[in-house]
Amino acid sequence: MADRETRPTTVWSRPERGARGPAPERSRTQITAAALALADAEGLAAVSMRALAQRLGTGPASLYRYVGSRDELLDLMADAVAGELDLSGATGGDWLDDLVGLALQSRDAHVRHPWLADLNDRRGEVLGPHAIDYLDHALGILAPAPGTAGEKLEAIGLLGGLAVLFARREAAATPAGDPAAGDPSSGDPAVGDPAARAAHLAAVAAEGRHPHLLAALTAAGAPPPADRDALFVRLLRRLLPAMLGQGEP
């Protein structure tokens, strides 16, 4: 009984709507889907109960029959994105391959919904049913892996952090020729393709004022093609085994 009394209340711990009042016109799922569409189109700041009600063609007061506050709506949105990940694949094969595949799904979800990283930063750790399914699935993948339970939870956290980082980098990358990005021929090394930025860094290192950078670039040789997927996978395959007390495969 004490556990029930101290358990935090979330939107999922209550019935979808009160027993009183007229028959429901919509569901939490429909409301959440509309909120996702609004955030994708206009950003997280545009998501308010009033704006959502306008999108659904109803009054704000009617939404409070399903969702107690904007914070609860944000919780539902985050969990709905977690529900987009496919967890149906069987575990028990190569745990590192399986976990990298899950990380790629997570990264892609953040790319589709660029507001999600900011939402998670602001709302803290509120895990809905889909997020809990994801966590349990990831732990199932890691069952045959070395490491303690704590290390495995930390590895899953790292996976999520890298997914967010790479999604943010992809969102920040402005397509070539976009007027907002400026003129690639202007001489600004921050503008243009990755090869141009790499060439600028090499030229600066060659000036001789940064000997450690010059030595590292010389030893590394030509950088690999700018493939974000490849870099993401490469980092995960190096970091995850190290976190679990296992050398690089």
PDB file of C-alpha atoms in Angstrom:
ATOM      1  CA  MET A   1       0.000   0.000   0.000  1.00  0.00           C
ATOM      2  CA  ALA A   2       2.835   2.373   0.828  1.00  0.00           C
ATOM      3  CA  ASP A   3       4.314   1.891  -2.639  1.00  0.00           C
ATOM      4  CA  ARG A   4       1.037   2.839  -4.259  1.00  0.00           C
ATOM      5  CA  GLU A   5       0.701   5.931  -2.118  1.00  0.00           C
ATOM      6  CA  THR A   6       4.207   7.181  -2.950  1.00  0.00           C
ATOM      7  CA  ARG A   7       4.196   6.259  -6.624  1.00  0.00           C
ATOM      8  CA  PRO A   8       4.268   9.462  -8.742  1.00  0.00           C
ATOM      9  CA  THR A   9       1.102  10.255 -10.630  1.00  0.00           C
ATOM     10  CA  THR A  10       1.405  10.378 -14.411  1.00  0.00           C
ATOM     11  CA  VAL A  11      -1.069  10.778 -17.212  1.00  0.00           C
ATOM     12  CA  TRP A  12      -0.955   6.986 -17.727  1.00  0.00           C
ATOM     13  CA  SER A  13      -1.920   6.239 -14.133  1.00  0.00           C
ATOM     14  CA  ARG A  14      -5.387   7.708 -14.664  1.00  0.00           C
ATOM     15  CA  PRO A  15      -8.267   6.597 -16.865  1.00  0.00           C
ATOM     16  CA  GLU A  16      -8.223   8.128 -20.331  1.00  0.00           C
ATOM     17  CA  ARG A  17     -11.200  10.297 -19.363  1.00  0.00           C
ATOM     18  CA  GLY A  18     -13.532  10.746 -16.460  1.00  0.00           C
ATOM     19  CA  ALA A  19     -16.593   8.562 -16.140  1.00  0.00           C
ATOM     20  CA  ARG A  20     -18.897  11.572 -16.016  1.00  0.00           C
ATOM     21  CA  GLY A  21     -19.870  13.886 -18.810  1.00  0.00           C
ATOM     22  CA  PRO A  22     -20.907  13.316 -22.407  1.00  0.00           C
ATOM     23  CA  ALA A  23     -19.555  10.515 -24.555  1.00  0.00           C
ATOM     24  CA  PRO A  24     -15.959  11.052 -25.673  1.00  0.00           C
ATOM     25  CA  GLU A  25     -15.487  12.773 -29.033  1.00  0.00           C
ATOM     26  CA  ARG A  26     -11.858  11.780 -29.421  1.00  0.00           C
ATOM     27  CA  SER A  27      -9.082   9.830 -27.728  1.00  0.00           C
ATOM     28  CA  ARG A  28      -5.736  10.657 -26.155  1.00  0.00           C
ATOM     29  CA  THR A  29      -4.126   8.968 -29.153  1.00  0.00           C
ATOM     30  CA  GLN A  30      -5.881  11.330 -31.567  1.00  0.00           C
ATOM     31  CA  ILE A  31      -5.006  14.354 -29.452  1.00  0.00           C
ATOM     32  CA  THR A  32      -1.390  13.276 -29.197  1.00  0.00           C
ATOM     33  CA  ALA A  33      -1.142  12.690 -32.954  1.00  0.00           C
ATOM     34  CA  ALA A  34      -2.439  16.196 -33.594  1.00  0.00           C
ATOM     35  CA  ALA A  35       0.088  17.612 -31.131  1.00  0.00           C
ATOM     36  CA  LEU A  36       2.914  15.731 -32.874  1.00  0.00           C
ATOM     37  CA  ALA A  37       1.858  17.140 -36.235  1.00  0.00           C
ATOM     38  CA  LEU A  38       1.741  20.647 -34.773  1.00  0.00           C
ATOM     39  CA  ALA A  39       5.214  20.322 -33.237  1.00  0.00           C
ATOM     40  CA  ASP A  40       6.672  18.877 -36.440  1.00  0.00           C
ATOM     41  CA  ALA A  41       5.229  21.722 -38.485  1.00  0.00           C
ATOM     42  CA  GLU A  42       5.788  24.688 -36.171  1.00  0.00           C
ATOM     43  CA  GLY A  43       8.097  23.637 -33.354  1.00  0.00           C
ATOM     44  CA  LEU A  44       7.569  22.779 -29.719  1.00  0.00           C
ATOM     45  CA  ALA A  45       6.812  26.351 -28.657  1.00  0.00           C
ATOM     46  CA  ALA A  46       3.743  26.320 -30.905  1.00  0.00           C
ATOM     47  CA  VAL A  47       2.185  23.450 -28.956  1.00  0.00           C
ATOM     48  CA  SER A  48      -0.327  24.894 -26.525  1.00  0.00           C
ATOM     49  CA  MET A  49      -3.702  23.644 -25.426  1.00  0.00           C
ATOM     50  CA  ARG A  50      -5.339  26.552 -27.237  1.00  0.00           C
ATOM     51  CA  ALA A  51      -3.450  25.976 -30.513  1.00  0.00           C
ATOM     52  CA  LEU A  52      -4.132  22.264 -30.338  1.00  0.00           C
ATOM     53  CA  ALA A  53      -7.825  22.864 -29.725  1.00  0.00           C
ATOM     54  CA  GLN A  54      -7.955  25.109 -32.781  1.00  0.00           C
ATOM     55  CA  ARG A  55      -6.266  22.418 -34.842  1.00  0.00           C
ATOM     56  CA  LEU A  56      -8.844  19.883 -33.668  1.00  0.00           C
ATOM     57  CA  GLY A  57     -11.754  22.259 -34.119  1.00  0.00           C
ATOM     58  CA  THR A  58     -12.804  22.289 -30.496  1.00  0.00           C
ATOM     59  CA  GLY A  59     -12.456  24.403 -27.362  1.00  0.00           C
ATOM     60  CA  PRO A  60      -9.461  24.177 -25.006  1.00  0.00           C
ATOM     61  CA  ALA A  61     -11.681  23.208 -22.093  1.00  0.00           C
ATOM     62  CA  SER A  62     -12.744  20.034 -23.883  1.00  0.00           C
ATOM     63  CA  LEU A  63      -9.110  18.841 -24.090  1.00  0.00           C
ATOM     64  CA  TYR A  64      -8.729  18.966 -20.328  1.00  0.00           C
ATOM     65  CA  ARG A  65     -11.199  16.093 -20.120  1.00  0.00           C
ATOM     66  CA  TYR A  66      -8.447  13.930 -21.624  1.00  0.00           C
ATOM     67  CA  VAL A  67      -5.186  15.663 -20.628  1.00  0.00           C
ATOM     68  CA  GLY A  68      -4.720  17.432 -17.309  1.00  0.00           C
ATOM     69  CA  SER A  69      -2.093  19.946 -18.448  1.00  0.00           C
ATOM     70  CA  ARG A  70       0.323  20.882 -21.207  1.00  0.00           C
ATOM     71  CA  ASP A  71       3.044  18.997 -19.344  1.00  0.00           C
ATOM     72  CA  GLU A  72       0.972  15.821 -19.550  1.00  0.00           C
ATOM     73  CA  LEU A  73       0.468  16.442 -23.259  1.00  0.00           C
ATOM     74  CA  LEU A  74       4.243  16.721 -23.703  1.00  0.00           C
ATOM     75  CA  ASP A  75       4.675  13.428 -21.840  1.00  0.00           C
ATOM     76  CA  LEU A  76       2.223  11.779 -24.217  1.00  0.00           C
ATOM     77  CA  MET A  77       4.054  13.221 -27.225  1.00  0.00           C
ATOM     78  CA  ALA A  78       7.451  11.938 -26.097  1.00  0.00           C
ATOM     79  CA  ASP A  79       6.063   8.473 -25.440  1.00  0.00           C
ATOM     80  CA  ALA A  80       4.285   8.411 -28.793  1.00  0.00           C
ATOM     81  CA  VAL A  81       7.638   8.941 -30.522  1.00  0.00           C
ATOM     82  CA  ALA A  82       9.099   6.091 -28.464  1.00  0.00           C
ATOM     83  CA  GLY A  83       6.242   4.003 -29.832  1.00  0.00           C
ATOM     84  CA  GLU A  84       7.493   4.598 -33.377  1.00  0.00           C
ATOM     85  CA  LEU A  85      10.501   2.344 -32.760  1.00  0.00           C
ATOM     86  CA  ASP A  86      10.147  -1.224 -33.977  1.00  0.00           C
ATOM     87  CA  LEU A  87      10.831  -3.546 -31.055  1.00  0.00           C
ATOM     88  CA  SER A  88       9.449  -6.648 -32.731  1.00  0.00           C
ATOM     89  CA  GLY A  89      12.812  -8.071 -33.740  1.00  0.00           C
ATOM     90  CA  ALA A  90      13.988 -11.109 -31.818  1.00  0.00           C
ATOM     91  CA  THR A  91      16.928 -10.654 -29.460  1.00  0.00           C
ATOM     92  CA  GLY A  92      19.653 -13.155 -28.716  1.00  0.00           C
ATOM     93  CA  GLY A  93      21.820 -12.725 -31.804  1.00  0.00           C
ATOM     94  CA  ASP A  94      24.780 -10.376 -31.823  1.00  0.00           C
ATOM     95  CA  TRP A  95      23.973  -7.953 -29.004  1.00  0.00           C
ATOM     96  CA  LEU A  96      26.164  -5.182 -30.414  1.00  0.00           C
ATOM     97  CA  ASP A  97      24.570  -5.362 -33.868  1.00  0.00           C
ATOM     98  CA  ASP A  98      21.102  -5.382 -32.303  1.00  0.00           C
ATOM     99  CA  LEU A  99      21.868  -2.433 -30.044  1.00  0.00           C
ATOM    100  CA  VAL A 100      23.396  -0.404 -32.877  1.00  0.00           C
ATOM    101  CA  GLY A 101      20.256  -1.068 -34.930  1.00  0.00           C
ATOM    102  CA  LEU A 102      18.131   0.202 -32.070  1.00  0.00           C
ATOM    103  CA  ALA A 103      20.333   3.283 -31.790  1.00  0.00           C
ATOM    104  CA  LEU A 104      19.884   4.029 -35.481  1.00  0.00           C
ATOM    105  CA  GLN A 105      16.118   3.870 -35.021  1.00  0.00           C
ATOM    106  CA  SER A 106      16.353   6.256 -32.080  1.00  0.00           C
ATOM    107  CA  ARG A 107      18.531   8.660 -34.046  1.00  0.00           C
ATOM    108  CA  ASP A 108      16.089   8.601 -36.974  1.00  0.00           C
ATOM    109  CA  ALA A 109      13.161   9.318 -34.642  1.00  0.00           C
ATOM    110  CA  HIS A 110      14.952  12.403 -33.326  1.00  0.00           C
ATOM    111  CA  VAL A 111      15.658  13.512 -36.905  1.00  0.00           C
ATOM    112  CA  ARG A 112      11.961  13.176 -37.774  1.00  0.00           C
ATOM    113  CA  HIS A 113      11.007  15.122 -34.647  1.00  0.00           C
ATOM    114  CA  PRO A 114      13.798  17.681 -34.038  1.00  0.00           C
ATOM    115  CA  TRP A 115      11.922  19.197 -31.103  1.00  0.00           C
ATOM    116  CA  LEU A 116      12.136  15.936 -29.133  1.00  0.00           C
ATOM    117  CA  ALA A 117      15.628  16.523 -27.721  1.00  0.00           C
ATOM    118  CA  ASP A 118      14.635  19.891 -26.288  1.00  0.00           C
ATOM    119  CA  LEU A 119      11.460  18.386 -24.881  1.00  0.00           C
ATOM    120  CA  ASN A 120      13.359  15.647 -23.072  1.00  0.00           C
ATOM    121  CA  ASP A 121      15.837  18.202 -21.709  1.00  0.00           C
ATOM    122  CA  ARG A 122      12.987  20.194 -20.184  1.00  0.00           C
ATOM    123  CA  ARG A 123      10.684  17.489 -18.914  1.00  0.00           C
ATOM    124  CA  GLY A 124      13.167  15.219 -17.157  1.00  0.00           C
ATOM    125  CA  GLU A 125      12.792  11.480 -16.891  1.00  0.00           C
ATOM    126  CA  VAL A 126       9.101  10.693 -17.270  1.00  0.00           C
ATOM    127  CA  LEU A 127       8.853   7.248 -18.797  1.00  0.00           C
ATOM    128  CA  GLY A 128       5.619   6.253 -20.450  1.00  0.00           C
ATOM    129  CA  PRO A 129       4.634   2.735 -21.475  1.00  0.00           C
ATOM    130  CA  HIS A 130       6.402   2.838 -24.852  1.00  0.00           C
ATOM    131  CA  ALA A 131       9.587   4.227 -23.315  1.00  0.00           C
ATOM    132  CA  ILE A 132       9.520   1.478 -20.694  1.00  0.00           C
ATOM    133  CA  ASP A 133       9.050  -1.097 -23.461  1.00  0.00           C
ATOM    134  CA  TYR A 134      12.108   0.386 -25.206  1.00  0.00           C
ATOM    135  CA  LEU A 135      14.192   0.211 -22.033  1.00  0.00           C
ATOM    136  CA  ASP A 136      13.171  -3.384 -21.364  1.00  0.00           C
ATOM    137  CA  HIS A 137      13.892  -4.333 -24.982  1.00  0.00           C
ATOM    138  CA  ALA A 138      17.356  -2.750 -24.826  1.00  0.00           C
ATOM    139  CA  LEU A 139      18.109  -4.605 -21.611  1.00  0.00           C
ATOM    140  CA  GLY A 140      16.958  -7.816 -23.278  1.00  0.00           C
ATOM    141  CA  ILE A 141      19.403  -7.187 -26.113  1.00  0.00           C
ATOM    142  CA  LEU A 142      22.157  -6.674 -23.539  1.00  0.00           C
ATOM    143  CA  ALA A 143      21.322  -9.820 -21.557  1.00  0.00           C
ATOM    144  CA  PRO A 144      24.176 -11.851 -23.109  1.00  0.00           C
ATOM    145  CA  ALA A 145      26.593  -8.900 -23.022  1.00  0.00           C
ATOM    146  CA  PRO A 146      29.265  -8.517 -20.343  1.00  0.00           C
ATOM    147  CA  GLY A 147      28.920  -5.873 -17.652  1.00  0.00           C
ATOM    148  CA  THR A 148      26.815  -5.178 -14.606  1.00  0.00           C
ATOM    149  CA  ALA A 149      23.188  -4.065 -14.647  1.00  0.00           C
ATOM    150  CA  GLY A 150      24.316  -0.534 -13.820  1.00  0.00           C
ATOM    151  CA  GLU A 151      26.820  -0.517 -16.679  1.00  0.00           C
ATOM    152  CA  LYS A 152      24.153  -1.714 -19.088  1.00  0.00           C
ATOM    153  CA  LEU A 153      21.793   1.069 -18.040  1.00  0.00           C
ATOM    154  CA  GLU A 154      24.618   3.568 -18.531  1.00  0.00           C
ATOM    155  CA  ALA A 155      25.302   2.112 -21.988  1.00  0.00           C
ATOM    156  CA  ILE A 156      21.651   2.574 -22.945  1.00  0.00           C
ATOM    157  CA  GLY A 157      21.876   6.152 -21.719  1.00  0.00           C
ATOM    158  CA  LEU A 158      24.967   6.727 -23.870  1.00  0.00           C
ATOM    159  CA  LEU A 159      23.149   5.263 -26.839  1.00  0.00           C
ATOM    160  CA  GLY A 160      20.336   7.762 -26.377  1.00  0.00           C
ATOM    161  CA  GLY A 161      22.732  10.667 -25.870  1.00  0.00           C
ATOM    162  CA  LEU A 162      24.625   9.939 -29.078  1.00  0.00           C
ATOM    163  CA  ALA A 163      21.351   9.548 -30.969  1.00  0.00           C
ATOM    164  CA  VAL A 164      20.332  13.036 -29.832  1.00  0.00           C
ATOM    165  CA  LEU A 165      23.753  14.510 -30.630  1.00  0.00           C
ATOM    166  CA  PHE A 166      23.830  13.163 -34.167  1.00  0.00           C
ATOM    167  CA  ALA A 167      20.212  14.144 -34.801  1.00  0.00           C
ATOM    168  CA  ARG A 168      20.988  17.697 -33.692  1.00  0.00           C
ATOM    169  CA  ARG A 169      24.021  17.815 -35.967  1.00  0.00           C
ATOM    170  CA  GLU A 170      21.917  16.649 -38.882  1.00  0.00           C
ATOM    171  CA  ALA A 171      19.244  19.238 -38.128  1.00  0.00           C
ATOM    172  CA  ALA A 172      21.883  21.968 -37.925  1.00  0.00           C
ATOM    173  CA  ALA A 173      23.414  21.021 -41.275  1.00  0.00           C
ATOM    174  CA  THR A 174      22.096  23.501 -43.813  1.00  0.00           C
ATOM    175  CA  PRO A 175      21.705  22.227 -47.381  1.00  0.00           C
ATOM    176  CA  ALA A 176      24.149  23.691 -49.853  1.00  0.00           C
ATOM    177  CA  GLY A 177      22.735  26.632 -51.714  1.00  0.00           C
ATOM    178  CA  ASP A 178      20.332  27.586 -48.941  1.00  0.00           C
ATOM    179  CA  PRO A 179      20.322  31.408 -48.857  1.00  0.00           C
ATOM    180  CA  ALA A 180      20.201  31.282 -45.069  1.00  0.00           C
ATOM    181  CA  ALA A 181      23.552  29.532 -45.048  1.00  0.00           C
ATOM    182  CA  GLY A 182      25.380  32.309 -46.788  1.00  0.00           C
ATOM    183  CA  ASP A 183      27.619  32.091 -49.814  1.00  0.00           C
ATOM    184  CA  PRO A 184      29.893  29.005 -49.869  1.00  0.00           C
ATOM    185  CA  SER A 185      32.365  30.999 -51.978  1.00  0.00           C
ATOM    186  CA  SER A 186      32.623  33.743 -49.365  1.00  0.00           C
ATOM    187  CA  GLY A 187      35.712  32.195 -47.767  1.00  0.00           C
ATOM    188  CA  ASP A 188      33.981  31.402 -44.502  1.00  0.00           C
ATOM    189  CA  PRO A 189      35.168  27.903 -43.465  1.00  0.00           C
ATOM    190  CA  ALA A 190      31.986  27.342 -41.495  1.00  0.00           C
ATOM    191  CA  VAL A 191      30.063  27.481 -44.774  1.00  0.00           C
ATOM    192  CA  GLY A 192      30.200  24.780 -47.422  1.00  0.00           C
ATOM    193  CA  ASP A 193      30.740  21.050 -47.528  1.00  0.00           C
ATOM    194  CA  PRO A 194      32.658  18.939 -44.979  1.00  0.00           C
ATOM    195  CA  ALA A 195      35.594  18.527 -47.388  1.00  0.00           C
ATOM    196  CA  ALA A 196      36.078  22.291 -47.494  1.00  0.00           C
ATOM    197  CA  ARG A 197      36.013  22.504 -43.709  1.00  0.00           C
ATOM    198  CA  ALA A 198      38.544  19.660 -43.457  1.00  0.00           C
ATOM    199  CA  ALA A 199      40.807  21.416 -45.955  1.00  0.00           C
ATOM    200  CA  HIS A 200      40.619  24.620 -43.935  1.00  0.00           C
ATOM    201  CA  LEU A 201      41.575  22.774 -40.748  1.00  0.00           C
ATOM    202  CA  ALA A 202      44.526  21.125 -42.499  1.00  0.00           C
ATOM    203  CA  ALA A 203      45.709  24.481 -43.831  1.00  0.00           C
ATOM    204  CA  VAL A 204      45.567  26.039 -40.380  1.00  0.00           C
ATOM    205  CA  ALA A 205      47.474  23.108 -38.856  1.00  0.00           C
ATOM    206  CA  ALA A 206      50.133  23.369 -41.576  1.00  0.00           C
ATOM    207  CA  GLU A 207      50.958  26.897 -40.443  1.00  0.00           C
ATOM    208  CA  GLY A 208      52.954  25.328 -37.612  1.00  0.00           C
ATOM    209  CA  ARG A 209      51.301  26.973 -34.619  1.00  0.00           C
ATOM    210  CA  HIS A 210      49.378  23.840 -33.636  1.00  0.00           C
ATOM    211  CA  PRO A 211      51.927  20.992 -33.636  1.00  0.00           C
ATOM    212  CA  HIS A 212      49.711  18.431 -31.900  1.00  0.00           C
ATOM    213  CA  LEU A 213      46.880  18.995 -34.360  1.00  0.00           C
ATOM    214  CA  LEU A 214      49.292  18.771 -37.273  1.00  0.00           C
ATOM    215  CA  ALA A 215      50.727  15.490 -35.964  1.00  0.00           C
ATOM    216  CA  ALA A 216      47.268  14.000 -35.462  1.00  0.00           C
ATOM    217  CA  LEU A 217      46.056  15.003 -38.926  1.00  0.00           C
ATOM    218  CA  THR A 218      49.233  13.698 -40.518  1.00  0.00           C
ATOM    219  CA  ALA A 219      48.947  10.362 -38.732  1.00  0.00           C
ATOM    220  CA  ALA A 220      45.248  10.042 -39.517  1.00  0.00           C
ATOM    221  CA  GLY A 221      45.709  10.666 -43.222  1.00  0.00           C
ATOM    222  CA  ALA A 222      42.797  11.598 -45.448  1.00  0.00           C
ATOM    223  CA  PRO A 223      39.466  11.702 -43.587  1.00  0.00           C
ATOM    224  CA  PRO A 224      36.843   9.138 -44.574  1.00  0.00           C
ATOM    225  CA  PRO A 225      33.848  10.311 -46.601  1.00  0.00           C
ATOM    226  CA  ALA A 226      31.364  12.379 -44.603  1.00  0.00           C
ATOM    227  CA  ASP A 227      28.878   9.612 -43.821  1.00  0.00           C
ATOM    228  CA  ARG A 228      26.995  10.362 -40.608  1.00  0.00           C
ATOM    229  CA  ASP A 229      25.552   6.860 -40.415  1.00  0.00           C
ATOM    230  CA  ALA A 230      29.009   5.306 -40.662  1.00  0.00           C
ATOM    231  CA  LEU A 231      30.467   7.624 -38.037  1.00  0.00           C
ATOM    232  CA  PHE A 232      27.537   7.025 -35.702  1.00  0.00           C
ATOM    233  CA  VAL A 233      27.864   3.255 -35.997  1.00  0.00           C
ATOM    234  CA  ARG A 234      31.639   3.382 -35.667  1.00  0.00           C
ATOM    235  CA  LEU A 235      31.467   5.356 -32.423  1.00  0.00           C
ATOM    236  CA  LEU A 236      28.846   3.066 -30.942  1.00  0.00           C
ATOM    237  CA  ARG A 237      30.795  -0.054 -31.824  1.00  0.00           C
ATOM    238  CA  ARG A 238      33.839   1.377 -30.071  1.00  0.00           C
ATOM    239  CA  LEU A 239      32.197   2.901 -27.021  1.00  0.00           C
ATOM    240  CA  LEU A 240      29.562   0.348 -26.060  1.00  0.00           C
ATOM    241  CA  PRO A 241      31.901  -2.646 -25.617  1.00  0.00           C
ATOM    242  CA  ALA A 242      34.354  -0.444 -23.690  1.00  0.00           C
ATOM    243  CA  MET A 243      31.607   0.638 -21.311  1.00  0.00           C
ATOM    244  CA  LEU A 244      30.740  -2.988 -20.666  1.00  0.00           C
ATOM    245  CA  GLY A 245      34.279  -4.068 -19.908  1.00  0.00           C
ATOM    246  CA  GLN A 246      34.938  -5.599 -23.310  1.00  0.00           C
ATOM    247  CA  GLY A 247      37.538  -4.546 -25.845  1.00  0.00           C
ATOM    248  CA  GLU A 248      36.645  -3.343 -29.314  1.00  0.00           C
ATOM    249  CA  PRO A 249      35.392  -6.250 -31.434  1.00  0.00           C
TER     250      PRO A 249
END
